[in-house]
CSV table of C-alpha atoms in Angstrom, one decimal:
chain,number,residue,atom,x,y,z
X,1,MET,CA,98.4,192.4,87.7
X,2,THR,CA,97.4,190.9,90.9
X,3,ARG,CA,94.0,192.2,92.7
X,4,GLN,CA,95.1,193.1,96.7
X,5,ILE,CA,92.4,192.7,98.8
X,6,PRO,CA,91.4,196.1,100.8
X,7,GLU,CA,93.0,197.0,103.8
X,8,LEU,CA,89.7,196.8,106.2
X,9,ALA,CA,89.1,193.2,104.7
X,10,ALA,CA,92.5,191.9,105.9
X,11,ALA,CA,92.3,193.5,108.9
X,12,ASN,CA,88.9,192.2,109.9
X,13,PRO,CA,89.7,188.0,111.6
X,14,VAL,CA,85.6,187.4,110.5
X,15,ILE,CA,86.0,188.5,107.1
X,16,MET,CA,89.2,186.5,106.3
X,17,GLY,CA,88.0,183.5,108.4
X,18,LEU,CA,85.1,183.4,106.0
X,19,LEU,CA,86.7,184.1,103.1
X,20,GLU,CA,89.2,181.5,104.0
X,21,TYR,CA,86.0,179.4,105.0
X,22,VAL,CA,84.2,179.3,101.9
X,23,LEU,CA,87.4,178.5,99.5
X,24,ASP,CA,87.8,175.1,101.8
X,25,ARG,CA,84.5,174.6,100.8
X,26,ARG,CA,84.8,175.1,97.3
X,27,ASP,CA,87.8,173.4,96.8
X,28,GLU,CA,86.7,170.1,98.8
X,29,GLN,CA,83.6,170.5,96.2
X,30,ILE,CA,85.7,171.1,93.1
X,31,LEU,CA,88.0,167.9,94.1
X,32,THR,CA,84.7,165.5,94.9
X,33,GLY,CA,83.6,166.5,91.1
X,34,GLU,CA,80.1,168.2,93.0
X,35,GLU,CA,80.4,172.0,92.9
X,36,LYS,CA,77.5,174.0,94.7
X,37,PRO,CA,76.0,176.7,96.1
X,38,ILE,CA,77.8,178.2,99.6
X,39,GLY,CA,75.8,179.5,102.1
X,40,MET,CA,75.8,179.7,106.1
X,41,THR,CA,74.1,180.7,108.8
X,42,LEU,CA,76.2,183.3,111.6
X,43,ASP,CA,75.3,181.0,114.9
X,44,PRO,CA,78.1,179.7,117.0
X,45,ARG,CA,75.9,176.8,118.3
X,46,LYS,CA,74.5,175.2,115.5
X,47,ALA,CA,77.6,175.8,112.9
X,48,SER,CA,80.8,172.9,111.8
X,49,ARG,CA,83.7,173.3,113.8
X,50,ALA,CA,85.7,175.1,110.9
X,51,LEU,CA,82.4,177.5,111.0
X,52,ARG,CA,82.4,178.3,114.5
X,53,ALA,CA,86.4,179.1,114.3
X,54,ALA,CA,86.0,182.0,112.2
X,55,LEU,CA,83.0,183.2,113.9
X,56,ALA,CA,84.7,183.2,116.6
X,57,PRO,CA,85.6,187.0,116.9
X,58,PHE,CA,82.6,187.5,116.9
X,59,THR,CA,82.0,187.1,120.7
X,60,ASP,CA,85.5,187.7,121.8
X,61,PRO,CA,85.7,191.0,123.8
X,62,VAL,CA,88.5,191.9,121.9
X,63,TYR,CA,86.4,193.0,119.1
X,64,ASP,CA,83.5,195.3,118.5
X,65,ASP,CA,80.9,192.5,117.4
X,66,GLY,CA,79.2,195.7,116.0
X,67,GLU,CA,81.8,196.7,114.5
X,68,LEU,CA,83.0,193.6,112.8
X,69,TRP,CA,79.1,193.4,111.1
X,70,ASP,CA,79.3,196.5,109.6
X,71,GLU,CA,82.6,196.0,108.1
X,72,LEU,CA,81.3,192.3,106.4
X,73,VAL,CA,78.0,194.2,105.3
X,74,TRP,CA,80.1,196.6,103.4
X,75,LEU,CA,81.8,194.6,101.7
X,76,SER,CA,79.0,192.1,100.8
X,77,ARG,CA,77.8,195.4,99.5
X,78,ASP,CA,80.7,196.9,97.7
X,79,TYR,CA,82.6,194.1,96.6
X,80,ARG,CA,79.3,191.3,96.1
X,81,CYS,CA,81.3,188.5,98.1
X,82,PHE,CA,78.3,187.5,99.5
X,83,SER,CA,75.1,188.1,99.6
X,84,ILE,CA,72.8,188.4,102.8
X,85,LYS,CA,69.6,187.6,104.5
X,86,PRO,CA,68.5,188.6,107.3
X,87,PRO,CA,67.1,186.6,110.1
X,88,GLY,CA,63.2,185.2,110.2
X,89,ARG,CA,63.3,186.0,113.9
X,90,ARG,CA,66.1,187.5,115.8
X,91,PRO,CA,66.0,186.8,119.5
X,92,VAL,CA,65.9,189.6,122.5
X,93,GLY,CA,69.3,191.7,123.1
X,94,GLY,CA,70.7,189.4,119.8
X,95,ALA,CA,73.7,191.1,117.7
X,96,ALA,CA,72.4,192.0,114.1
X,97,TRP,CA,74.9,189.6,112.7
X,98,GLU,CA,73.0,186.5,114.7
X,99,GLY,CA,71.3,183.9,112.6
X,100,ALA,CA,72.1,186.0,109.6
X,101,ARG,CA,72.3,183.9,106.5
X,102,LEU,CA,75.0,184.5,103.7
X,103,TYR,CA,75.6,183.4,100.4
X,104,PHE,CA,78.9,182.9,98.7
X,105,GLU,CA,78.6,184.7,94.8
X,106,ASP,CA,80.4,182.4,92.5
X,107,SER,CA,81.5,184.7,90.4
X,108,ARG,CA,84.1,186.8,92.8
X,109,GLU,CA,85.9,183.1,93.5
X,110,SER,CA,88.6,184.2,91.1
X,111,MET,CA,88.9,187.6,92.7
X,112,ILE,CA,88.8,185.6,95.9
X,113,ARG,CA,91.8,183.2,95.2
X,114,GLU,CA,93.5,186.8,94.2
X,115,TRP,CA,92.9,188.3,97.8
X,116,LEU,CA,94.5,185.1,99.9
X,117,ASP,CA,97.1,184.2,96.7
X,118,ARG,CA,95.0,180.6,96.7
X,119,SER,CA,94.6,179.0,93.4
X,120,ARG,CA,92.1,176.4,92.3
X,121,PRO,CA,92.6,172.8,93.2
X,122,VAL,CA,92.5,170.7,90.5
X,123,ARG,CA,90.7,167.7,90.3
X,124,LEU,CA,92.4,164.2,88.6
X,125,ASP,CA,90.3,161.8,86.8
X,126,PRO,CA,91.0,158.9,88.7
X,127,GLU,CA,90.2,156.9,85.1
X,128,TRP,CA,92.8,159.3,83.2
X,129,GLN,CA,95.3,159.3,86.6
X,130,ALA,CA,94.9,155.0,86.3
X,131,ALA,CA,95.9,155.2,81.9
X,132,LEU,CA,98.3,157.8,82.7
X,133,THR,CA,100.1,155.0,84.9
X,134,LYS,CA,100.1,152.8,82.4
X,135,PHE,CA,101.5,155.0,79.3
X,136,ALA,CA,103.7,157.0,80.8
X,137,GLY,CA,107.0,155.1,80.6
X,138,ARG,CA,105.8,155.6,76.5
X,139,PHE,CA,106.3,159.6,77.3
X,140,GLU,CA,109.6,161.5,77.2
X,141,VAL,CA,107.9,163.5,79.5
X,142,PRO,CA,104.9,162.4,81.4
X,143,ASP,CA,104.5,165.2,83.5
X,144,ALA,CA,103.7,167.5,80.4
X,145,PHE,CA,100.6,167.0,80.4
X,146,PRO,CA,98.7,169.3,81.9
X,147,PRO,CA,97.7,168.9,85.9
X,148,GLY,CA,94.3,167.9,85.4
X,149,GLY,CA,94.4,165.7,82.4
X,150,LEU,CA,93.5,166.0,79.0
X,151,GLU,CA,89.2,165.8,78.4
X,152,LEU,CA,88.0,162.9,76.6
X,153,ASP,CA,88.0,163.7,72.9
X,154,PRO,CA,85.2,162.2,70.9
X,155,GLY,CA,85.0,159.2,69.2
X,156,PHE,CA,87.3,157.6,71.7
X,157,GLU,CA,85.6,154.8,74.0
X,158,ASP,CA,88.1,155.6,77.1
X,159,PHE,CA,91.6,157.8,78.3
X,160,GLU,CA,93.4,154.7,78.1
X,161,GLN,CA,92.4,154.1,74.6
X,162,MET,CA,93.1,158.0,73.3
X,163,LEU,CA,96.7,158.1,75.8
X,164,ALA,CA,97.5,154.8,73.4
X,165,CYS,CA,97.2,157.4,70.7
X,166,TRP,CA,99.8,160.1,71.9
X,167,ALA,CA,101.8,157.3,72.8
X,168,ASP,CA,102.0,156.1,70.0
X,169,LEU,CA,103.3,159.0,68.8
X,170,GLY,CA,106.8,158.2,70.1
X,171,GLU,CA,107.6,154.9,67.9
X,172,GLU,CA,106.2,157.5,64.4
X,173,LEU,CA,108.7,159.8,65.7
X,174,ASP,CA,111.7,157.5,66.4
X,175,ARG,CA,110.8,156.1,62.9
X,176,ALA,CA,110.9,159.5,61.2
X,177,GLU,CA,114.8,160.6,60.1
X,178,GLY,CA,116.2,158.5,62.5
X,179,ARG,CA,116.7,154.5,63.0
X,180,PRO,CA,114.5,152.1,61.3
X,181,ALA,CA,112.0,150.4,63.4
X,182,GLU,CA,111.1,146.3,62.4
X,183,GLY,CA,113.5,146.6,59.6
X,184,ARG,CA,111.5,150.0,57.9
X,185,PRO,CA,113.0,152.6,56.2
X,186,ALA,CA,113.7,155.6,58.4
X,187,GLU,CA,111.3,158.7,56.8
X,188,ARG,CA,110.0,162.5,56.3
X,189,LEU,CA,107.0,163.1,58.0
X,190,SER,CA,103.9,165.9,58.0
X,191,TRP,CA,101.9,166.6,61.1
X,192,ARG,CA,99.2,165.5,59.2
X,193,GLN,CA,100.7,162.4,58.6
X,194,LEU,CA,101.9,161.7,62.0
X,195,SER,CA,98.6,162.6,63.1
X,196,ALA,CA,96.9,160.2,60.4
X,197,ARG,CA,98.5,157.2,61.7
X,198,CYS,CA,98.2,157.6,65.5
X,199,PHE,CA,95.1,159.3,66.2
X,200,LEU,CA,92.2,156.9,64.0
X,201,GLY,CA,93.5,158.1,60.7
X,202,ASP,CA,91.8,161.3,62.0
X,203,SER,CA,95.1,163.8,59.7
X,204,LYS,CA,93.5,166.8,61.8
X,205,TYR,CA,93.7,165.8,65.0
X,206,LEU,CA,96.8,166.9,66.0
X,207,ASP,CA,95.7,170.4,64.2
X,208,GLY,CA,93.8,171.7,67.0
X,209,ASP,CA,94.5,174.5,69.5
X,210,GLY,CA,98.1,173.6,72.0
X,211,ARG,CA,98.1,169.9,70.7
X,212,GLN,CA,101.3,170.1,68.3
X,213,ALA,CA,103.1,172.6,71.5
X,214,LEU,CA,102.0,169.3,74.1
X,215,VAL,CA,103.9,166.8,71.3
X,216,ARG,CA,106.8,168.9,71.8
X,217,ALA,CA,106.6,169.2,75.5
X,218,LEU,CA,106.1,165.2,75.6
X,219,PHE,CA,109.0,164.5,72.7
X,220,PRO,CA,111.8,167.0,73.0
X,221,SER,CA,114.2,165.1,71.4
X,222,LEU,CA,112.3,163.5,68.6
X,223,CYS,CA,109.4,166.4,67.7
X,224,GLY,CA,112.1,167.9,65.6
X,225,ARG,CA,112.2,165.8,63.3
X,226,VAL,CA,108.5,166.3,61.3
X,227,HIS,CA,108.6,168.5,59.0
X,228,GLU,CA,106.4,171.6,58.8
X,229,ARG,CA,104.1,171.4,55.1
X,230,PRO,CA,104.5,173.8,53.2
X,231,LEU,CA,101.9,176.1,51.7
X,232,LEU,CA,101.0,176.2,48.1
X,233,MET,CA,99.8,179.5,46.6
X,234,HIS,CA,98.9,180.9,43.8
X,235,LEU,CA,100.5,183.8,42.6
X,236,TYR,CA,99.6,186.6,39.5
X,237,LEU,CA,102.3,188.4,38.7
X,238,PRO,CA,103.4,191.6,36.7
X,239,ALA,CA,105.6,192.8,34.7
X,240,GLN,CA,106.9,195.2,37.5
X,241,THR,CA,105.4,195.2,41.2
X,242,GLU,CA,104.6,198.3,43.4
X,243,ARG,CA,102.2,196.0,45.8
X,244,VAL,CA,100.9,192.9,46.9
X,245,LEU,CA,97.2,192.1,47.4
X,246,LEU,CA,96.5,188.9,49.5
X,247,ILE,CA,93.4,187.1,48.5
X,248,GLU,CA,91.4,184.5,50.8
X,249,ASN,CA,89.5,183.1,47.9
X,250,GLN,CA,90.0,181.3,45.0
X,251,ASP,CA,87.2,182.9,43.1
X,252,SER,CA,87.9,186.6,43.9
X,253,PHE,CA,91.7,185.5,43.1
X,254,LEU,CA,90.8,184.8,39.5
X,255,MET,CA,88.6,187.8,39.1
X,256,LEU,CA,90.9,190.3,39.5
X,257,ALA,CA,94.1,187.9,38.3
X,258,GLU,CA,91.7,188.3,34.8
X,259,CYS,CA,91.6,191.9,34.8
X,260,GLY,CA,95.3,192.0,34.7
X,261,PRO,CA,96.5,194.8,37.0
X,262,GLU,CA,99.9,196.1,35.9
X,263,HIS,CA,101.6,197.1,38.9
X,264,THR,CA,99.6,194.9,41.8
X,265,ALA,CA,101.1,191.7,42.6
X,266,LEU,CA,98.0,189.5,43.2
X,267,VAL,CA,98.4,186.1,45.9
X,268,TYR,CA,95.9,183.3,46.3
X,269,ILE,CA,96.9,182.7,50.4
X,270,GLU,CA,93.6,180.1,50.7
X,271,GLY,CA,93.1,181.2,54.5
X,272,TYR,CA,96.6,180.1,56.1
X,273,ARG,CA,96.1,181.3,58.4
X,274,GLY,CA,97.6,178.5,60.6
X,275,GLY,CA,100.8,178.9,58.4
X,276,ALA,CA,101.0,182.6,59.1
X,277,ALA,CA,103.7,183.0,61.1
X,278,ARG,CA,106.2,181.1,59.4
X,279,VAL,CA,104.6,181.7,55.6
X,280,ARG,CA,107.6,184.8,55.1
X,281,THR,CA,110.0,181.8,56.0
X,282,PRO,CA,112.2,180.6,53.2
X,283,GLY,CA,111.2,177.3,51.7
X,284,VAL,CA,107.5,177.3,53.4
X,285,ALA,CA,105.7,179.4,50.3
X,286,ARG,CA,105.5,177.3,47.2
X,287,PHE,CA,104.0,179.7,44.1
X,288,SER,CA,102.9,178.7,41.3
X,289,THR,CA,102.4,181.7,38.4
X,290,LEU,CA,99.0,182.0,36.8
X,291,ASN,CA,101.0,183.8,34.2
X,292,ASN,CA,103.6,184.3,32.0
X,293,ALA,CA,106.4,186.2,34.7
X,294,PRO,CA,109.7,186.3,33.6
X,295,GLN,CA,111.9,184.3,35.0
X,296,THR,CA,113.7,187.8,36.9
X,297,VAL,CA,110.4,189.0,37.6
X,298,ARG,CA,109.8,185.6,39.8
X,299,ARG,CA,113.2,185.8,41.3
X,300,ASP,CA,112.8,189.3,42.7
X,301,PHE,CA,109.4,188.9,44.2
X,302,LEU,CA,110.3,185.7,45.8
X,303,GLN,CA,113.3,187.8,47.5
X,304,TRP,CA,111.0,189.8,48.4
X,305,TRP,CA,108.5,187.4,49.8
X,306,GLN,CA,111.4,185.8,52.1
X,307,GLY,CA,112.3,189.5,53.4
X,308,GLN,CA,115.1,189.5,51.8
X,309,GLY,CA,113.8,192.3,48.3
X,310,PRO,CA,116.0,196.1,48.6
X,311,VAL,CA,112.8,197.2,49.4
X,312,GLU,CA,109.4,197.0,51.6
X,313,LEU,CA,106.2,196.3,49.3
X,314,PRO,CA,103.0,197.5,50.3
X,315,VAL,CA,100.7,194.8,51.2
X,316,TYR,CA,97.3,194.5,51.6
X,317,PHE,CA,94.7,191.9,52.4
X,318,TRP,CA,91.3,191.1,51.0
X,319,GLY,CA,89.0,187.6,52.5
X,320,ASP,CA,85.5,187.9,53.6
X,321,LEU,CA,84.2,190.3,55.4
X,322,ASP,CA,83.2,188.0,58.7
X,323,TYR,CA,85.4,187.4,61.7
X,324,GLU,CA,87.7,184.5,60.1
X,325,GLY,CA,89.0,186.8,57.7
X,326,MET,CA,89.9,189.8,60.5
X,327,GLN,CA,91.6,186.9,62.2
X,328,ILE,CA,94.0,185.9,59.1
X,329,ALA,CA,94.0,189.5,58.6
X,330,ALA,CA,95.9,189.7,62.1
X,331,ALA,CA,97.8,187.0,61.9
X,332,LEU,CA,99.7,187.6,58.5
X,333,LYS,CA,100.2,191.3,60.0
X,334,ARG,CA,102.9,189.1,62.3
X,335,SER,CA,104.7,188.8,59.0
X,336,PHE,CA,103.5,191.7,57.1
X,337,ALA,CA,103.9,194.6,59.2
X,338,ASN,CA,102.6,197.4,57.0
X,339,LEU,CA,99.8,195.1,55.9
X,340,VAL,CA,96.5,197.2,55.9
X,341,CYS,CA,92.6,195.5,54.7
X,342,TRP,CA,92.1,196.9,51.1
X,343,ARG,CA,89.4,199.4,51.2
X,344,SER,CA,88.1,199.4,48.0
X,345,GLY,CA,87.6,195.6,48.1
X,346,TYR,CA,85.9,195.7,51.6
X,347,GLU,CA,84.2,199.3,51.2
X,348,PRO,CA,81.8,197.1,48.7
X,349,LEU,CA,80.7,194.4,51.4
X,350,LEU,CA,80.8,197.1,54.0
X,351,GLU,CA,77.6,198.7,51.9
X,352,ARG,CA,76.2,196.3,51.7
X,353,LEU,CA,76.3,194.5,55.1
X,354,HIS,CA,75.1,198.1,56.5
X,355,ALA,CA,72.0,197.7,54.2
X,356,GLY,CA,70.8,194.7,55.3
X,357,GLY,CA,72.5,191.9,52.7
X,358,GLY,CA,74.3,190.0,55.7
X,359,HIS,CA,74.5,186.7,56.4
X,360,LEU,CA,74.1,185.2,59.9
X,361,PRO,CA,76.7,183.1,61.0
X,362,GLN,CA,74.7,180.4,61.5
X,363,GLN,CA,72.8,180.6,58.1
X,364,THR,CA,76.9,179.2,56.6
X,365,ARG,CA,78.5,177.5,59.6
X,366,LYS,CA,80.6,180.3,60.6
X,367,MET,CA,79.0,179.5,64.6
X,368,GLY,CA,82.6,179.0,65.8
X,369,GLN,CA,84.2,181.8,64.7
X,370,ARG,CA,86.1,183.6,67.6
X,371,ALA,CA,86.0,187.5,67.9
X,372,ILE,CA,88.2,189.8,67.3
X,373,GLU,CA,88.7,193.2,69.0
X,374,SER,CA,91.8,193.9,66.8
X,375,THR,CA,93.9,193.2,63.8
X,376,GLY,CA,96.4,196.2,63.9
X,377,CYS,CA,94.9,197.5,61.2
X,378,GLU,CA,93.1,200.6,61.5
X,379,TYR,CA,90.8,200.7,58.8
X,380,ALA,CA,90.3,197.1,59.6
X,381,ASP,CA,89.9,198.1,63.5
X,382,GLY,CA,87.6,201.3,63.2
X,383,LYS,CA,85.4,200.0,60.8
X,384,LEU,CA,85.0,196.5,59.6
X,385,ILE,CA,85.4,194.8,63.5
X,386,PRO,CA,82.3,197.7,64.5
X,387,ALA,CA,79.8,196.6,61.5
X,388,LEU,CA,80.4,193.1,62.3
X,389,ARG,CA,80.2,193.3,66.1
X,390,GLN,CA,76.3,196.2,65.2
X,391,THR,CA,75.2,193.6,62.5
X,392,GLY,CA,76.2,190.1,63.6
X,393,CYS,CA,76.4,189.6,59.8
X,394,CYS,CA,78.6,188.8,57.4
X,395,VAL,CA,79.4,189.0,54.0
X,396,ASP,CA,81.4,186.9,51.3
X,397,GLN,CA,84.2,189.0,49.2
X,398,GLU,CA,82.7,186.7,46.5
X,399,ALA,CA,79.8,189.1,46.4
X,400,VAL,CA,81.3,192.3,45.0
X,401,THR,CA,80.4,192.2,41.3
X,402,PRO,CA,83.6,192.3,38.3
X,403,GLU,CA,82.5,195.7,37.5
X,404,ARG,CA,83.5,197.1,41.3
X,405,LEU,CA,86.4,195.1,41.2
X,406,LEU,CA,87.8,195.9,37.6
X,407,ALA,CA,86.9,199.3,38.5
X,408,ALA,CA,89.1,199.1,41.8
X,409,VAL,CA,92.0,196.9,40.0
X,410,SER,CA,92.3,199.3,37.1
X,411,SER,CA,93.4,202.4,39.3
X,412,ASP,CA,95.6,199.8,40.4
X,413,LYS,CA,95.8,202.4,43.5
X,414,GLU,CA,96.1,200.0,46.6
């Protein structure tokens, strides 16, 4: 919801003039790439033409300059748009506003832009613009790039080299499942293959936030030729499945599978957060079964997994007690609406965390993990995430002893 400017401020010509003046100066700074603090002295005799125009109502007999000033002070105090420094010396008989120094509060810029319905301008890097002009013809929709262009990623010498890589996508996509190029046969392409061929051998470059979406926008008629990679998962399958437990890490999956739960299917998902949204789509998940499960049991499980089973089984998730684990739980919940975090697995981790047995994110290269406010699981949102926030530490699921796991899985209730 857009914030509305207070009626008192909207009716005050000095306030409106100063707010417009400040945004004009800020816009100039953005376009020149030199943002810095904005201050002004309320002295029409020494002010620039633009500032004199904003201050003109102070000297207009139609207005009460004292009232205009009081309202400006009120705005500065209640909405913190400006800080005000009184003049060192005020002329005898001078008004309260004369010579005062105003300093714009940068943190209020977005609010004022909403008040005045003025968006922040986008500065185009001339080097980016020159490079894009050179390669524009190799994109189906060159305007799909962000208005301000892309940032120069590490590993690229300049924008020209980086855009050449993005442009190479078109040739690779044109060849994939389409007409052969230069006598070479057509082929199927995955995102990883496409990325490695076009971006300096980096198969994970297109895994970055929004990059695959940008490919689709740049090449709308060709991007459908990219084939999503199947998700390879390992499965322990009992003779009769009454519930399913999704497990983040391999050691914990194997430890639980060795316990041989009688009614709980175990799935080692290997932290597939990125593929969670499509994990139940037919043909996406490929399972290798750890135990010798009958073909009919395997068929029934796959039918349920793809959302075609006669009943919806309870689904649990157990992973590391860190923010990445919670992100995985939230992502999986989009595919498994009834998913909850496995209390029997998380309680030992929670106990260890509260006892001071956790590790700091920087100790295990977890500094890049993003905090999450909610997973949709009441237990995780009420217990696990608050514990992570309060302690600032994490505990990996492998910390649970085999004895605790055996006791949990033997009860076969969760």
